[in-house]
PDB file of C-alpha atoms in Angstrom:
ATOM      1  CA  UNK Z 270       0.000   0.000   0.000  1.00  0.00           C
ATOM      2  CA  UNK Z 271       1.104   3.382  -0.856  1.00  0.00           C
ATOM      3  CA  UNK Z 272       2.411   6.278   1.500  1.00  0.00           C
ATOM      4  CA  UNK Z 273      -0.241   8.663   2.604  1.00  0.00           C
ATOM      5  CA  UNK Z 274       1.021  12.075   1.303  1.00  0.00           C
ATOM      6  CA  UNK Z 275      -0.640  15.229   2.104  1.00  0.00           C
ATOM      7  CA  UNK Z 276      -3.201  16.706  -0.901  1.00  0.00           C
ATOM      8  CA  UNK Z 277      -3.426  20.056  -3.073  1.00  0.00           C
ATOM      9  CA  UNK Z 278      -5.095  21.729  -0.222  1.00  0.00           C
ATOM     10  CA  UNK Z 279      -2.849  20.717   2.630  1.00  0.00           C
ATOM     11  CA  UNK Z 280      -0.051  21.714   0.674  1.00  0.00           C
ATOM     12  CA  UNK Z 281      -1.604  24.781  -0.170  1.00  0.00           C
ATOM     13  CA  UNK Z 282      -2.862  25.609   3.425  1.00  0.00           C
ATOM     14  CA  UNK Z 283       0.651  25.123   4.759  1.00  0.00           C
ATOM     15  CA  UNK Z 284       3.002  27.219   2.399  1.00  0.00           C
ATOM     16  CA  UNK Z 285       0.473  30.229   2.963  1.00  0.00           C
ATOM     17  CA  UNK Z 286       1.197  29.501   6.840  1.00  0.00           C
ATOM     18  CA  UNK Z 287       5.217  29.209   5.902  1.00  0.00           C
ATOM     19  CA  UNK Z 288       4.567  32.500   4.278  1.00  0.00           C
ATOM     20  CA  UNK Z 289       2.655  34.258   7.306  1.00  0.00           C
ATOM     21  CA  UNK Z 290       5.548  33.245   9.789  1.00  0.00           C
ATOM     22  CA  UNK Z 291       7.705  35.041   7.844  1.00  0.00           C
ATOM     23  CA  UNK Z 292       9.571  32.809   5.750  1.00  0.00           C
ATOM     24  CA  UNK Z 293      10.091  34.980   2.227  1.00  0.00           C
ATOM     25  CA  UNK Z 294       8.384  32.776   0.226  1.00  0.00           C
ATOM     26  CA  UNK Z 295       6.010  33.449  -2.690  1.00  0.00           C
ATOM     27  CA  UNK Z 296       2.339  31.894  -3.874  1.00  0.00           C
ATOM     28  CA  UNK Z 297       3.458  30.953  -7.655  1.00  0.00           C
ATOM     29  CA  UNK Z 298       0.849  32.857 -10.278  1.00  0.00           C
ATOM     30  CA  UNK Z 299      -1.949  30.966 -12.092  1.00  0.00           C
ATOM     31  CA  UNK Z 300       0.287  29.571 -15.368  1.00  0.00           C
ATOM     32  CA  UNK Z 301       3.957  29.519 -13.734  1.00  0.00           C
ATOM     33  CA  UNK Z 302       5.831  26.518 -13.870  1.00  0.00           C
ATOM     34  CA  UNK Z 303       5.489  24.779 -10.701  1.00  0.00           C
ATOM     35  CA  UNK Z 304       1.937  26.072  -9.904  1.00  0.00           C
ATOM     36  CA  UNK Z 305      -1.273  23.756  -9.774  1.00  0.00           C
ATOM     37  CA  UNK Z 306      -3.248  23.579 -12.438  1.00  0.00           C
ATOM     38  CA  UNK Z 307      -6.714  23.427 -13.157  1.00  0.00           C
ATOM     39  CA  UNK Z 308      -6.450  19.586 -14.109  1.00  0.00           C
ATOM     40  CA  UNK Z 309      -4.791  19.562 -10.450  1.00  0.00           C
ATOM     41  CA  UNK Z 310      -7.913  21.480  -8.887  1.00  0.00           C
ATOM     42  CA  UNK Z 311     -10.513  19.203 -10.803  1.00  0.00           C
ATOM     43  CA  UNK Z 312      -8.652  16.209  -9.836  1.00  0.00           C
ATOM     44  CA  UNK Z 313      -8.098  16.995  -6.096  1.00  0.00           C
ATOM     45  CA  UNK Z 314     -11.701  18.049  -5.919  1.00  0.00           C
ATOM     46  CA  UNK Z 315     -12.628  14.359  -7.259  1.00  0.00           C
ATOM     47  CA  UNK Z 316     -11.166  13.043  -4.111  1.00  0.00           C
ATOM     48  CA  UNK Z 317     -12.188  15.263  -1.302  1.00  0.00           C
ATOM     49  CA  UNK Z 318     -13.904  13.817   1.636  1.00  0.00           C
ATOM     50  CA  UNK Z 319     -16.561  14.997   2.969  1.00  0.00           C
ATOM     51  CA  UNK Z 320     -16.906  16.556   6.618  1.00  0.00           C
ATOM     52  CA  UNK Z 321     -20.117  15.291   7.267  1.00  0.00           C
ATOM     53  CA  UNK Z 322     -22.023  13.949   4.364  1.00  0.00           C
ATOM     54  CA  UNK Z 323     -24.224  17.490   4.570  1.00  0.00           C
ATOM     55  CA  UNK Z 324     -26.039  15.989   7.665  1.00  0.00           C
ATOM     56  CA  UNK Z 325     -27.374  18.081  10.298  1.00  0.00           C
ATOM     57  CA  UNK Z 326     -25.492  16.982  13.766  1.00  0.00           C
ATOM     58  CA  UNK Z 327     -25.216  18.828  16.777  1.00  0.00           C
ATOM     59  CA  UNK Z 328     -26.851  21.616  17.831  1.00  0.00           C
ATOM     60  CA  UNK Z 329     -28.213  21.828  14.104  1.00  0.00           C
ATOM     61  CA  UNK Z 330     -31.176  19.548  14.422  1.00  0.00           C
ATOM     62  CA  UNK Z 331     -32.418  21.536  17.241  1.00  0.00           C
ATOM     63  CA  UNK Z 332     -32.482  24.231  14.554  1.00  0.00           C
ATOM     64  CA  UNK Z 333     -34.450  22.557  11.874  1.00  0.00           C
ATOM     65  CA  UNK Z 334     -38.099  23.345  13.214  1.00  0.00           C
ATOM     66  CA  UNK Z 335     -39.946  21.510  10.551  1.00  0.00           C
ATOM     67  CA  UNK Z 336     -38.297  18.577  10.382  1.00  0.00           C
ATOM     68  CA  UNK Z 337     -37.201  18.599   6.683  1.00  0.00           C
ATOM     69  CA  UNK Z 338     -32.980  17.712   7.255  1.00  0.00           C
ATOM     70  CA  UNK Z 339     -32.049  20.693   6.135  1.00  0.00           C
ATOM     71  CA  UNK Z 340     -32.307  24.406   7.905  1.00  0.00           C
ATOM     72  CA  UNK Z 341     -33.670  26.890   5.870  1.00  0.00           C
ATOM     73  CA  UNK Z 342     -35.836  30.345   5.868  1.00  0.00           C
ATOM     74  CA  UNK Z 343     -39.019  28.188   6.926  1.00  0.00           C
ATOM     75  CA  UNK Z 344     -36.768  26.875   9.806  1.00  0.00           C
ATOM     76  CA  UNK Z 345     -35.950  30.865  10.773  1.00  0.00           C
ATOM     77  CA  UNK Z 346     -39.450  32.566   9.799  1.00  0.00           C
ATOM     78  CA  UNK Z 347     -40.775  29.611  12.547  1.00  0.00           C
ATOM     79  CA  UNK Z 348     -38.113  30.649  14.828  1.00  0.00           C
ATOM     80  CA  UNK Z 349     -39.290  33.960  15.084  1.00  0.00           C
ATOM     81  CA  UNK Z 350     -42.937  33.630  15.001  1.00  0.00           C
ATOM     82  CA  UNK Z 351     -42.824  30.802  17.025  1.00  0.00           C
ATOM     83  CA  UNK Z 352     -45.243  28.921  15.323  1.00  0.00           C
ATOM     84  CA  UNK Z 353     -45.682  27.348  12.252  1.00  0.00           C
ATOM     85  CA  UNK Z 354     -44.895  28.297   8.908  1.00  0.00           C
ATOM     86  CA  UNK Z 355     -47.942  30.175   6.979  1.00  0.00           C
ATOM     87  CA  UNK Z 356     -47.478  29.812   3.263  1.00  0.00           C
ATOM     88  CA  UNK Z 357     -47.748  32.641   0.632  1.00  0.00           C
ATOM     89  CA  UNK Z 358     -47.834  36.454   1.967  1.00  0.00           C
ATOM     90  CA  UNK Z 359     -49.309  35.447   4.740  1.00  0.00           C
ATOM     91  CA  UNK Z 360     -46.175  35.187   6.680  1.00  0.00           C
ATOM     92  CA  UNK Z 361     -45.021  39.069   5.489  1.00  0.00           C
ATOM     93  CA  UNK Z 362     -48.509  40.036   6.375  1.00  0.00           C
ATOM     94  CA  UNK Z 363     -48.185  38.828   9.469  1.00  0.00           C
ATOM     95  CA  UNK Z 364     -44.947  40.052  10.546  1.00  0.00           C
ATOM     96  CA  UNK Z 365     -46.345  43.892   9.166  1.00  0.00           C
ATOM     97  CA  UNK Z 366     -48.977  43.637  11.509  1.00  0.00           C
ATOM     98  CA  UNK Z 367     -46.732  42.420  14.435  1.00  0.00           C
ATOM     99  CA  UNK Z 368     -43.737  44.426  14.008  1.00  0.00           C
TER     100      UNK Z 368
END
């Protein structure tokens, strides 16, 4: 099994904190030799993991109001009326008459 070697990003992410400590060094230019290319970008991007798999965890689900695995402007317009969600104009209506 191959070595584990660290990706685009982590390479990126560390030569910008190289350069922030002081060390002189440059960011090469889109199109120099030696700089990533787009082919690089696409193929890094192919192989990214994912943080979470865009679940809600944590204090997130106590967020999402109605349920729906995602938080959202229904999730917020609940949130403040503290009620359900009214559809159509009702809800700006509503928050007119209130506020």
């Amino acid at each position: 099994m191959a070595k584990k070697r660290p990706g685009l990003y982590a390479n990126i992410q560390a030569k910008r904190r190289r350069i922030k400590a002081g060390s002189g060094e440059r960011m090469r230019k889109p199109g120099s030799k030696g700089a990533p290319s787009a082919q690089n970008f696409k193929d890094a991007a192919k192989t990214a993991k994912k943080s979470h798999g865009g679940e809600l965890h944590g204090g997130q689900k106590e967020l999402d109001k109605n349920k729906n695995g995602r938080i959202d402007g229904d999730d917020f317009k609940m949130m403040h009326k503290g009620g359900d969600v009214i559809a159509g104009n009702a809800n700006r209506r509503r928050s007119q008459n209130h506020g």
